[in-house]
mmCIF file of C-alpha atoms and ligand atoms in Angstrom:
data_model
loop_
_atom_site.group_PDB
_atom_site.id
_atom_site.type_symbol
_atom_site.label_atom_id
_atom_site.label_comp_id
_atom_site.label_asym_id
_atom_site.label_seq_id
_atom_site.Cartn_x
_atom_site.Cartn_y
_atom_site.Cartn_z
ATOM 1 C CA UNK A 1133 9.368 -26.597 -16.668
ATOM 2 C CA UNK A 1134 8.049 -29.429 -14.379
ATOM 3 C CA UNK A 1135 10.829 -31.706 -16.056
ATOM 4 C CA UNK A 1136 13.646 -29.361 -15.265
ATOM 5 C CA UNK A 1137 16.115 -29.468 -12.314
ATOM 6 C CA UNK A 1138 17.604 -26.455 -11.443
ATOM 7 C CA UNK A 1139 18.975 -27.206 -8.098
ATOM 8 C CA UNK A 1140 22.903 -26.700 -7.554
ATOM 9 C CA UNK A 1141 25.442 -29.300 -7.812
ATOM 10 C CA UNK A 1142 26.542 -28.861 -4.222
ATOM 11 C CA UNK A 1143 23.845 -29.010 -1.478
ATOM 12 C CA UNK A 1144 24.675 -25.538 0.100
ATOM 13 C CA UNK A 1145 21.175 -26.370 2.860
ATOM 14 C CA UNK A 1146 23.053 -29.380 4.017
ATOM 15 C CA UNK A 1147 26.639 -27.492 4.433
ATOM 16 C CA UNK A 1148 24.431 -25.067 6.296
ATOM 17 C CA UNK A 1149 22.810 -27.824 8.246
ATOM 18 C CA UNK A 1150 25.923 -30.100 9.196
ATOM 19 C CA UNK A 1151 28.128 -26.324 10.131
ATOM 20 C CA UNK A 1152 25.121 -25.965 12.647
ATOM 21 C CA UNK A 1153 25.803 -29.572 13.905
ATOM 22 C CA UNK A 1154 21.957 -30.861 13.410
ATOM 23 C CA UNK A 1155 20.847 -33.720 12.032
ATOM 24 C CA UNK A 1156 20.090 -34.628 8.181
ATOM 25 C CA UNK A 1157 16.175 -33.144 7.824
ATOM 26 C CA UNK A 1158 13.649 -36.169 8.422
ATOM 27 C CA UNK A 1159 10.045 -36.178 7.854
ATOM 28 C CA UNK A 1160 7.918 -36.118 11.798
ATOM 29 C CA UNK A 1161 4.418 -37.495 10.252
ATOM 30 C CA UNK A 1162 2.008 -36.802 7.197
ATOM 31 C CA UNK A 1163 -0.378 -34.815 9.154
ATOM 32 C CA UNK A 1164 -1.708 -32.672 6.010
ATOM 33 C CA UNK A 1165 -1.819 -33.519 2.363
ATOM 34 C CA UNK A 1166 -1.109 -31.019 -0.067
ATOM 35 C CA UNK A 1167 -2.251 -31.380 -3.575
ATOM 36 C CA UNK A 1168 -1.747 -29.733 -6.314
ATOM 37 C CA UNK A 1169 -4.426 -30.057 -8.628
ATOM 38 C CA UNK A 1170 -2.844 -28.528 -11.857
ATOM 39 C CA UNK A 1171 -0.998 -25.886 -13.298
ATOM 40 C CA UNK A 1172 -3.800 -24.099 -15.199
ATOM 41 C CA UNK A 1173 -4.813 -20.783 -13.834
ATOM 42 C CA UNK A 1174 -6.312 -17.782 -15.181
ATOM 43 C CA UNK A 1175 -3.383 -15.342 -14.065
ATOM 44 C CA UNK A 1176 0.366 -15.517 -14.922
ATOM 45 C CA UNK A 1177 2.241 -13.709 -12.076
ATOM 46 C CA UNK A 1178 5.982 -12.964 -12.391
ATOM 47 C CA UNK A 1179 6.705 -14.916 -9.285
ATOM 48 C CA UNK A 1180 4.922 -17.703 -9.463
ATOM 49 C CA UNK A 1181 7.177 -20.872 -8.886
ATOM 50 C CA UNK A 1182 4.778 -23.112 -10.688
ATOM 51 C CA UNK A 1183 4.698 -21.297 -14.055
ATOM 52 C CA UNK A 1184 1.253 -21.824 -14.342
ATOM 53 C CA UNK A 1185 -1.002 -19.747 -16.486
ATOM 54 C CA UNK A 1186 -3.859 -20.367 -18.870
ATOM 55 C CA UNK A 1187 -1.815 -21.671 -21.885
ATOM 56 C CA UNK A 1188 -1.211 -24.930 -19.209
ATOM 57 C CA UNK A 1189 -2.859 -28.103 -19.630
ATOM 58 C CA UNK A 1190 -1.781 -30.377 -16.857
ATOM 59 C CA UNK A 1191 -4.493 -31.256 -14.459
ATOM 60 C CA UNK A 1192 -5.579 -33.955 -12.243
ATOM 61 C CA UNK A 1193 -7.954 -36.967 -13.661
ATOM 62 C CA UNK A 1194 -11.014 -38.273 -12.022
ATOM 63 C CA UNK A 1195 -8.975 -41.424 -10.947
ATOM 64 C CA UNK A 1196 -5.978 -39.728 -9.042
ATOM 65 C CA UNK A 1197 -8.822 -37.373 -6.796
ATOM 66 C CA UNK A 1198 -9.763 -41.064 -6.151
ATOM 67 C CA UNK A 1199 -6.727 -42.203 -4.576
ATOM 68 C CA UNK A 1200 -6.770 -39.194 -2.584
ATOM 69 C CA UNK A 1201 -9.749 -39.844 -1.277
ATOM 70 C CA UNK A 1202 -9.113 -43.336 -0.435
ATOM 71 C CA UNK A 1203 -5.860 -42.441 1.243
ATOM 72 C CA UNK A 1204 -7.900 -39.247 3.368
ATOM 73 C CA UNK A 1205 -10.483 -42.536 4.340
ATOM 74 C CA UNK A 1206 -8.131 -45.497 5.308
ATOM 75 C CA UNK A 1207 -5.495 -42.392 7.399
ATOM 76 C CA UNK A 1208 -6.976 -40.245 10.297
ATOM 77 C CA UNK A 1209 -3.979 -39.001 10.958
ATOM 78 C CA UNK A 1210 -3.785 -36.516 7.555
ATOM 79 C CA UNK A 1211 -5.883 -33.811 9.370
ATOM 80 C CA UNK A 1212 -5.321 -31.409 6.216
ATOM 81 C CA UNK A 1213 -6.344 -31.468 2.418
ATOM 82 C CA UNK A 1214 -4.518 -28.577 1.535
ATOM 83 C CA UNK A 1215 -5.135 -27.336 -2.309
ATOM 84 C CA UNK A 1216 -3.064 -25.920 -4.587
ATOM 85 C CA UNK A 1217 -2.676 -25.260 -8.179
ATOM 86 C CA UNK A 1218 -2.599 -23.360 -10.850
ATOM 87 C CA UNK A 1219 -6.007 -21.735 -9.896
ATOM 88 C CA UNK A 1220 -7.297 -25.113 -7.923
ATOM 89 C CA UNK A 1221 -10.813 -24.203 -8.755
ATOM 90 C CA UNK A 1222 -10.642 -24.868 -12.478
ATOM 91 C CA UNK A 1223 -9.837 -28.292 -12.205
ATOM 92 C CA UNK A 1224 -13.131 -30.129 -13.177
ATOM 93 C CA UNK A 1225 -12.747 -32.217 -9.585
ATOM 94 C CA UNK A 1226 -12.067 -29.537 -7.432
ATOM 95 C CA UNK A 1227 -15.668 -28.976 -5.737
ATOM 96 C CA UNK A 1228 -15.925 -32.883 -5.992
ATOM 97 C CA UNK A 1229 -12.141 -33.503 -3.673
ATOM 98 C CA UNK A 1230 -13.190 -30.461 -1.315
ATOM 99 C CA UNK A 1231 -16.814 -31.523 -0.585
ATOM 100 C CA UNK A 1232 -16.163 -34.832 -0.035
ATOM 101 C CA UNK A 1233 -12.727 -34.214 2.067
ATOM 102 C CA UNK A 1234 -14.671 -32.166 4.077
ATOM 103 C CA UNK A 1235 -17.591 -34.764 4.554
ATOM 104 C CA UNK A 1236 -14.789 -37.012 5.871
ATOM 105 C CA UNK A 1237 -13.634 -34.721 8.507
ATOM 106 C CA UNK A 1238 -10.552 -33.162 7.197
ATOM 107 C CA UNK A 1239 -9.726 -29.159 7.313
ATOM 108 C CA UNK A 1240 -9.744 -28.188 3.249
ATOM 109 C CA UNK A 1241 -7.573 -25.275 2.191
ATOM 110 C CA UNK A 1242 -7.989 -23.463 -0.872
ATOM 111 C CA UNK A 1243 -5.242 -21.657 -2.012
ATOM 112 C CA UNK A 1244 -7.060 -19.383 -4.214
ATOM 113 C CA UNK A 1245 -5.910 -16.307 -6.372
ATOM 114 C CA UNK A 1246 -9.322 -14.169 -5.745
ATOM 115 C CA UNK A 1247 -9.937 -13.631 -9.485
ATOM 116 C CA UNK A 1248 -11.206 -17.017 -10.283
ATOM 117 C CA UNK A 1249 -14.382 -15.922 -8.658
ATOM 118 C CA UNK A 1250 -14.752 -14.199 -11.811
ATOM 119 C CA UNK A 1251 -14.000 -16.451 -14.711
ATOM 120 C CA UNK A 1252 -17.157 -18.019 -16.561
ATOM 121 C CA UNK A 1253 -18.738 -20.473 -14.317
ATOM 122 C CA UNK A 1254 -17.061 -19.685 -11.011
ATOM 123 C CA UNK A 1255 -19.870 -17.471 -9.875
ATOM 124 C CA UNK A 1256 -21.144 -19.996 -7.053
ATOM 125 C CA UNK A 1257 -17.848 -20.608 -5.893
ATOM 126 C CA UNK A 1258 -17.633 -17.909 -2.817
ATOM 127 C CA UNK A 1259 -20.527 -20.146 -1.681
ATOM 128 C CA UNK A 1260 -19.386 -23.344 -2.235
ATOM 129 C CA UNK A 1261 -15.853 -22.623 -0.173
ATOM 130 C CA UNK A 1262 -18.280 -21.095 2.737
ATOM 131 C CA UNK A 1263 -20.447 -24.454 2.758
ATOM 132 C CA UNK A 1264 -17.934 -26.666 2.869
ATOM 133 C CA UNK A 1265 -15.773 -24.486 5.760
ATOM 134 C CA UNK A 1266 -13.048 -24.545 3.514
ATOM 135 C CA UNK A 1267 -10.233 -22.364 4.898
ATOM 136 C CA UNK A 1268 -9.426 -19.742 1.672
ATOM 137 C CA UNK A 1269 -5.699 -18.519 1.633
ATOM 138 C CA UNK A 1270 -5.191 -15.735 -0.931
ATOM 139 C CA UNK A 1271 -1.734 -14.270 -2.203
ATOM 140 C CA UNK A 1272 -2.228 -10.199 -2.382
ATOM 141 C CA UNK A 1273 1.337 -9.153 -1.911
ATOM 142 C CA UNK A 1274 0.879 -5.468 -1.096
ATOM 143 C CA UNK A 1275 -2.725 -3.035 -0.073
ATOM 144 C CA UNK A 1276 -2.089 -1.113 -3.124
ATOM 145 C CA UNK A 1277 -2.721 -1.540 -6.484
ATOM 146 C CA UNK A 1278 -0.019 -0.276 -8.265
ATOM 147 C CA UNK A 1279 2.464 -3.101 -6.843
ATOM 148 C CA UNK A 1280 -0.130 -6.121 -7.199
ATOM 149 C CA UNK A 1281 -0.723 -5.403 -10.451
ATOM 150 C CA UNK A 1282 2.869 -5.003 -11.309
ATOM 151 C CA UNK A 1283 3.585 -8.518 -9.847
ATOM 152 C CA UNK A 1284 0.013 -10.302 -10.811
ATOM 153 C CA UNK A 1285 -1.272 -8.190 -13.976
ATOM 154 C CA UNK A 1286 -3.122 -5.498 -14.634
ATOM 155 C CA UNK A 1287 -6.831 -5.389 -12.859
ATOM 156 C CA UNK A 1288 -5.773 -8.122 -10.325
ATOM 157 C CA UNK A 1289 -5.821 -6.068 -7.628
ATOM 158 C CA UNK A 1290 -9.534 -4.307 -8.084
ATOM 159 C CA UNK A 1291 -10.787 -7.875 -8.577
ATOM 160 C CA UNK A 1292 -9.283 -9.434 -5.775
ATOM 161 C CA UNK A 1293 -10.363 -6.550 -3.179
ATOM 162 C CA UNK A 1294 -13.986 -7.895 -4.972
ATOM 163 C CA UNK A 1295 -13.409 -11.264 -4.359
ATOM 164 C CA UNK A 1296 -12.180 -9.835 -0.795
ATOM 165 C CA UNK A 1297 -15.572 -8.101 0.228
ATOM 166 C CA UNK A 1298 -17.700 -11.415 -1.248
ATOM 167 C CA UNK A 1299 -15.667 -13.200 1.321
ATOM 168 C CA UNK A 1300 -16.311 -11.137 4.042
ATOM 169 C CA UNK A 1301 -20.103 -10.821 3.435
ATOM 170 C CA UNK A 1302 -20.278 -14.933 3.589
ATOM 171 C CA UNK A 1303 -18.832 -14.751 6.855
ATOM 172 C CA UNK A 1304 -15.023 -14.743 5.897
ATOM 173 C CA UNK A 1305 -12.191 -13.115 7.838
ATOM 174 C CA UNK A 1306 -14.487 -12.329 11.051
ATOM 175 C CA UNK A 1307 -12.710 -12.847 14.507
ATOM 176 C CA UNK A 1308 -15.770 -15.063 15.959
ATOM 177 C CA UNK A 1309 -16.324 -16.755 12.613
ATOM 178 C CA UNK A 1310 -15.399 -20.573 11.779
ATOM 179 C CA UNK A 1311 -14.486 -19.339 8.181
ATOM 180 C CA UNK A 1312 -10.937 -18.592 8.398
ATOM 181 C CA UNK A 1313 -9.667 -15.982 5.365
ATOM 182 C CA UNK A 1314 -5.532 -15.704 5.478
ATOM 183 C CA UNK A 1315 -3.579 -13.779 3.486
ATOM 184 C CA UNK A 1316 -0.146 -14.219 1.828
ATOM 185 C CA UNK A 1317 2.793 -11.373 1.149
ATOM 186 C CA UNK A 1318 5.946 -12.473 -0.992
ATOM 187 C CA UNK A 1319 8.185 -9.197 -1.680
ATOM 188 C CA UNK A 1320 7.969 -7.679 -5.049
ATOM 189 C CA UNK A 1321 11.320 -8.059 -5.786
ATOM 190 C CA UNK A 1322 14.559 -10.215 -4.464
ATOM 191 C CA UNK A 1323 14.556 -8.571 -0.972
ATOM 192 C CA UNK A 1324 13.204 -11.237 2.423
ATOM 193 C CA UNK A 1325 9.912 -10.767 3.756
ATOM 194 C CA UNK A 1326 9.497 -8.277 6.352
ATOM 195 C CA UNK A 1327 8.122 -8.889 9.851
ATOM 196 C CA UNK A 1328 5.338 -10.909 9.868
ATOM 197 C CA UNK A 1329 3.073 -9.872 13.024
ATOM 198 C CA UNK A 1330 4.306 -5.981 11.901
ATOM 199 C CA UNK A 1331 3.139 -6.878 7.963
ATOM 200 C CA UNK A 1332 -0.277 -8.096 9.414
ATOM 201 C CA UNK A 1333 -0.981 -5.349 11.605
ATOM 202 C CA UNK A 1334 -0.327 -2.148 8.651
ATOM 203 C CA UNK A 1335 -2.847 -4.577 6.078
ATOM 204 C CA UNK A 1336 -4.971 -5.180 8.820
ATOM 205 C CA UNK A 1337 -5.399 -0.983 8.923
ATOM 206 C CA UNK A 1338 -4.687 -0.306 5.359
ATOM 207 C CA UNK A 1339 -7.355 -2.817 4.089
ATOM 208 C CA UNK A 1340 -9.689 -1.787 6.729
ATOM 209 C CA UNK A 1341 -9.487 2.211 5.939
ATOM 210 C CA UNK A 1342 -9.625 2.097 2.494
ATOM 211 C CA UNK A 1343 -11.999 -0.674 1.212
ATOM 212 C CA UNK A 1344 -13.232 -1.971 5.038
ATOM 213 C CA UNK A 1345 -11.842 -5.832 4.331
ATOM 214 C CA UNK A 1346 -10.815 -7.693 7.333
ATOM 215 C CA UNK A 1347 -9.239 -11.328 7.458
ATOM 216 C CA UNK A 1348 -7.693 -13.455 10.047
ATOM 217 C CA UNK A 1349 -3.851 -13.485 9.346
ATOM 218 C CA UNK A 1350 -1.153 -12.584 6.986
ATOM 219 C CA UNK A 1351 1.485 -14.570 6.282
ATOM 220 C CA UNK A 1352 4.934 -13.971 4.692
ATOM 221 C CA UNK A 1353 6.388 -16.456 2.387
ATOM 222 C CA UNK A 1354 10.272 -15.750 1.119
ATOM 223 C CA UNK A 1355 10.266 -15.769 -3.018
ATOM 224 C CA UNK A 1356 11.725 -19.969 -3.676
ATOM 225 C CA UNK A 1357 15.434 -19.467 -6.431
ATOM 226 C CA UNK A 1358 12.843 -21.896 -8.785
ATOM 227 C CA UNK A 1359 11.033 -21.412 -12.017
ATOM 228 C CA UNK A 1360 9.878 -18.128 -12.930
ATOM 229 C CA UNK A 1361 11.244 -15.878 -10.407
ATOM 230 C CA UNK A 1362 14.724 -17.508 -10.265
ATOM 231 C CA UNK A 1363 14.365 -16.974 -14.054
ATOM 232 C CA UNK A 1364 13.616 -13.338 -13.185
ATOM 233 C CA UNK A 1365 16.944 -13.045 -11.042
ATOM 234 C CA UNK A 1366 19.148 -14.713 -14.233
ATOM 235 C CA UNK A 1367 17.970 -12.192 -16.500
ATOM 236 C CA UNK A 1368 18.956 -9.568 -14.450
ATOM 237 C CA UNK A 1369 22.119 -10.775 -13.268
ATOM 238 C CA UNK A 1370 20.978 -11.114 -9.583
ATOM 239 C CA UNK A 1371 20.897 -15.142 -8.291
ATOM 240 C CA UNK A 1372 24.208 -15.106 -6.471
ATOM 241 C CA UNK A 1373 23.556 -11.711 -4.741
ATOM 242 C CA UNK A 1374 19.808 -14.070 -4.080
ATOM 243 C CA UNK A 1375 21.326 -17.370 -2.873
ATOM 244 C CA UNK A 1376 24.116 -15.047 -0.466
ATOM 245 C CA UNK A 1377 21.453 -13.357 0.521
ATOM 246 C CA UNK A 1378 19.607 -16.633 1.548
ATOM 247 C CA UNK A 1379 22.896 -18.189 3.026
ATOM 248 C CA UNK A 1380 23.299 -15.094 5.358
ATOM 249 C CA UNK A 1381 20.136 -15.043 6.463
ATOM 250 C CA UNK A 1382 20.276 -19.065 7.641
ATOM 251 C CA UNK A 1383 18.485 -19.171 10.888
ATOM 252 C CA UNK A 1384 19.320 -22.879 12.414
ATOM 253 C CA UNK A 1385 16.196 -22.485 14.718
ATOM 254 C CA UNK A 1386 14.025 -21.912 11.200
ATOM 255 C CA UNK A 1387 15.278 -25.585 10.585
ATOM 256 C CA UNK A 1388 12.571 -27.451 12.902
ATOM 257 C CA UNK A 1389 9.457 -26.258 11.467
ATOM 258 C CA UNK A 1390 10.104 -26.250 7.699
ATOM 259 C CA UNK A 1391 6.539 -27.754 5.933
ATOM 260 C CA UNK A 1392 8.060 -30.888 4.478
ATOM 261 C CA UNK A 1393 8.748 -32.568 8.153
ATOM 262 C CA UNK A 1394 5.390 -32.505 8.460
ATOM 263 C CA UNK A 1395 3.418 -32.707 4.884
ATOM 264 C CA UNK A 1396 3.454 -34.591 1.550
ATOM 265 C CA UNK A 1397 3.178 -32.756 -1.804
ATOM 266 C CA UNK A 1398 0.871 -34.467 -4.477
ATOM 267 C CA UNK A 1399 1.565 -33.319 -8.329
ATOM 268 C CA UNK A 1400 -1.217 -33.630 -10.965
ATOM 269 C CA UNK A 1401 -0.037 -36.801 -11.947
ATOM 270 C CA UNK A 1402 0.013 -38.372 -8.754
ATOM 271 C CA UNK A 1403 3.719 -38.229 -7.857
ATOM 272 C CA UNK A 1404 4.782 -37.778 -4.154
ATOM 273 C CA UNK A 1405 7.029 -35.011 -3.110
ATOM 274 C CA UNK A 1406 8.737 -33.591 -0.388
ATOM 275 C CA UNK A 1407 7.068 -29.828 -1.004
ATOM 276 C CA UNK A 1408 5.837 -27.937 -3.684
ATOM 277 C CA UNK A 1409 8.742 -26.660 -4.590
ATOM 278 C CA UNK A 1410 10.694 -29.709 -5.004
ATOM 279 C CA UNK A 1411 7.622 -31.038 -7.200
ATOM 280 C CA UNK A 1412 8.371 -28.211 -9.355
ATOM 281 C CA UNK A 1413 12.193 -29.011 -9.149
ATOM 282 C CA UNK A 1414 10.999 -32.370 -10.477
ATOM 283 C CA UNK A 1415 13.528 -33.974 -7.221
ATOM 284 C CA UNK A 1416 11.646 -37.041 -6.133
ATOM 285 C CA UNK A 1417 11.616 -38.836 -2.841
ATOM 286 C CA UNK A 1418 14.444 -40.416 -1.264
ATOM 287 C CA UNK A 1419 15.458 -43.992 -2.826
ATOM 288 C CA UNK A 1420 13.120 -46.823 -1.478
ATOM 289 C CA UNK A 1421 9.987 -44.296 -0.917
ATOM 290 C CA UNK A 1422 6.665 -44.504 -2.100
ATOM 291 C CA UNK A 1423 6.517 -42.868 -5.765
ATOM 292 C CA UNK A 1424 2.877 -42.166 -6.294
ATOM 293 C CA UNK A 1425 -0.382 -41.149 -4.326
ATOM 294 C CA UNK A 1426 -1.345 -45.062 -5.154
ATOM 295 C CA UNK A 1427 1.211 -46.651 -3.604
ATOM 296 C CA UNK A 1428 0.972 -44.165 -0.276
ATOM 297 C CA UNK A 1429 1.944 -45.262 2.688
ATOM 298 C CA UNK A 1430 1.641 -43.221 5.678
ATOM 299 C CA UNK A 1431 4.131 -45.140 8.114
ATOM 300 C CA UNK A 1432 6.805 -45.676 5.541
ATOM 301 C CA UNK A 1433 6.487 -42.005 4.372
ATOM 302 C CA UNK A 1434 5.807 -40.193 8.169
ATOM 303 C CA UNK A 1435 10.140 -40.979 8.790
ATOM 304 C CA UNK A 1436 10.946 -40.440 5.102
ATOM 305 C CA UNK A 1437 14.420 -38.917 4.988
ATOM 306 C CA UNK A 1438 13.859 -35.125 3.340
ATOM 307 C CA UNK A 1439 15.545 -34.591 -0.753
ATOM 308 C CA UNK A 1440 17.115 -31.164 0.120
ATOM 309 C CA UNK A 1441 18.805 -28.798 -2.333
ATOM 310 C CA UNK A 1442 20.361 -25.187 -2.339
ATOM 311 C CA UNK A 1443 16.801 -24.079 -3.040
ATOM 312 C CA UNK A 1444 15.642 -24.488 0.590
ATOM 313 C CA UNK A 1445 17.691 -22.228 2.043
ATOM 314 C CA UNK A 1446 14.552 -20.635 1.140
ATOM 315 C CA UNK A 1447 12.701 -21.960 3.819
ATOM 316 C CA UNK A 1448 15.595 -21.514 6.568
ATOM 317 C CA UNK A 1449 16.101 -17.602 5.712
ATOM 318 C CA UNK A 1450 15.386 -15.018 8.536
ATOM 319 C CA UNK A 1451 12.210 -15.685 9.967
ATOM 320 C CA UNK A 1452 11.638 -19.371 7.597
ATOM 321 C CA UNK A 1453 9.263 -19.201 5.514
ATOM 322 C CA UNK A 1454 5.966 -21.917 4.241
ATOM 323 C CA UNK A 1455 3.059 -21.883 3.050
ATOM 324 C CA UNK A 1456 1.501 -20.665 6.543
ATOM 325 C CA UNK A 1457 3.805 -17.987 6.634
ATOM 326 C CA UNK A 1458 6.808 -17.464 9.018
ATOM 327 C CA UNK A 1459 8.182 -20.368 11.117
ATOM 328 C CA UNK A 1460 9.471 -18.455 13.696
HETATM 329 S S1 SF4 B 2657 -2.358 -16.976 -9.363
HETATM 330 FE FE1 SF4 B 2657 -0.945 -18.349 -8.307
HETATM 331 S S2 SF4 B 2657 -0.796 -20.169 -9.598
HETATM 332 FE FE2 SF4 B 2657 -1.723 -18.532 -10.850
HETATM 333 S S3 SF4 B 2657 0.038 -17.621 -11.945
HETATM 334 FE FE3 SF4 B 2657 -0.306 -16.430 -10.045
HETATM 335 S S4 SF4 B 2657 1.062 -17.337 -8.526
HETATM 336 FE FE4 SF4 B 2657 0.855 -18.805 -10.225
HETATM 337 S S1 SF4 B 2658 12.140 -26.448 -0.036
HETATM 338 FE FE1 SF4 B 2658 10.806 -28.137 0.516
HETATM 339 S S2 SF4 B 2658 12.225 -29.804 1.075
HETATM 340 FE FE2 SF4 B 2658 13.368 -27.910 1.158
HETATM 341 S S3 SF4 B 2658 13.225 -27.253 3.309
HETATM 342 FE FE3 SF4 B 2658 11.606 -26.206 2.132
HETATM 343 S S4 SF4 B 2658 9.815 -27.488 2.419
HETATM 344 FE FE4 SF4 B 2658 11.611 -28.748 2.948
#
């Protein structure tokens, strides 16, 4: 799917945009790096924008980490190693990017699915993430099981309120603890996220009566119109009741704090992109930009010009929406 572009032929985000009189979206600095490691994972949820699943073979070599790692050394000024896959953990460098990102200084994310903990070989892994302070963010999209194993298969959820408590016994998720543990709701089908600090406060008390979890914060990403759940919406007839929805919903004050002013994606391969979701759109950087995670260059890159499409209207909807939640 990587390969495929799916975006519109007119740019309905910049209509929005230039109707709102501001300017053409422009990159404000790389402060974090986020990687994406691979597209193999042991799950295959019905939403998940990178169609990733355990028939997937694309992951990062030895020699790409490298680069990273060189580029994390010669710029202070990336704060962030933020890790993505696929399930991150399974690619064979993972533990080797994290540990030494964190010797270096940076804040590591793991964007992890909770179940990894328990494929073959992942048993030390809880422990490895609390060593290295590594900052887990975990998508469990409701406090029930019936819904998250509608939307992430069946036995997900038990697993991942597992993985949960493992967490919290290392430390994880406490409120004077350095080990942050964050959360992530998408809505089970094509309605927008609800309120954030609302969301967070009924899991906070959900997951705390039934199975006594705790965790830091919640945060509510919109569903992306890309690969599998945009998919989802064709076969049932419902992308241009989706992309109105997403056009009504523009919030011009969202516009400011969308992730890519501030970030740079990294595929598998090495390839530099906007966002995630744009490296799954396969839409490159703008003419005359870096191309790969060799050739980075953090000046150059920090007042990049943005590649927008239809698709991020997703980010600008309601409340925005990124991968640390709601922007407003
Ligand atoms: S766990 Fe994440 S990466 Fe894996 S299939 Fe689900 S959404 Fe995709
Ligand atoms: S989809 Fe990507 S490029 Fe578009 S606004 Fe969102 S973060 Fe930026």
């Amino acid at each position: 799917m990587g390969g495929e572009k799916e975006v519109s032929a007119s740019n309905l985000f910049d209509l929005h945009i230039a109707a709102s009189k501001l300017p053409p979206l422009r990159a404000r600095g790389v402060s974090t790096l986020q990687v994406n490691v691979g597209k193999v994972c042991n799950q295959t949820c019905a939403h998940c924008h990178v169609d990733a699943g355990p028939h997937r073979t694309e992951s990062m070599s030895r020699e790409t980490v490298q680069h990273i790692l060189r580029v994390l050394r010669q710029n202070p000024s990336i704060k962030t190693l933020d890790i993505t896959g696929g399930a991150p953990e399974l690619n064979p460098h993972f533990r080797w990017l994290a540990g030494v990102a964190h010797t270096l200084g940076r804040h590591v994310i793991d964007r992890c699915n909770l179940t990894v903990f328990f494929v073959n070989g992942q048993h030390d892994l809880p422990a490895f993430l609390a060593l290295h302070r590594v900052e887990v963010i975990a998508s469990l999209p409701c406090y029930t099981a019936d819904n998250v194993d509608k939307q992430r298969g069946k036995g997900v959820f038990d697993q991942s309120i597992e993985a949960l408590r493992m967490l919290n016994e290392l430390g994880y998720g406490h409120d004077d603890s350095s080990l942050a543990l964050n959360l992530v709701f998408n809505p089970l089908g094509s309605s927008l996220p609800p309120s954030q600090a609302q969301l967070e406060a009924d899991y906070k008390r959900e997951l705390k009566e039934r199975f006594g979890i705790i965790f830091n914060r919640l945060f509510t990403i919109t569903n992306m119109p890309i690969s599998r759940f945009r998919t989802d919406l064709v076969a049932h007839g419902k992308l241009d009741a989706y992309m109105q929805k997403l056009e009504t919903a523009f919030n011009p004050d969202a516009v400011a704090g969308v992730m890519c002013r501030d970030l740079i994606s990294v595929g598998w391969d090495g390839q530099l992109f906007d966002c995630d979701f744009n490296q799954m759109l396969n839409l490159p950087l703008a003419e005359g930009q870096p191309r790969t995670i060799a050739d980075f260059d953090a000046r150059q890159l920090s007042e990049r010009p943005i590649c927008t499409d239809a698709h991020c209207l997703g980010c600008t909807a309601g409340a925005g929406s990124s991968c640390g939640g709601a922007l407003k």
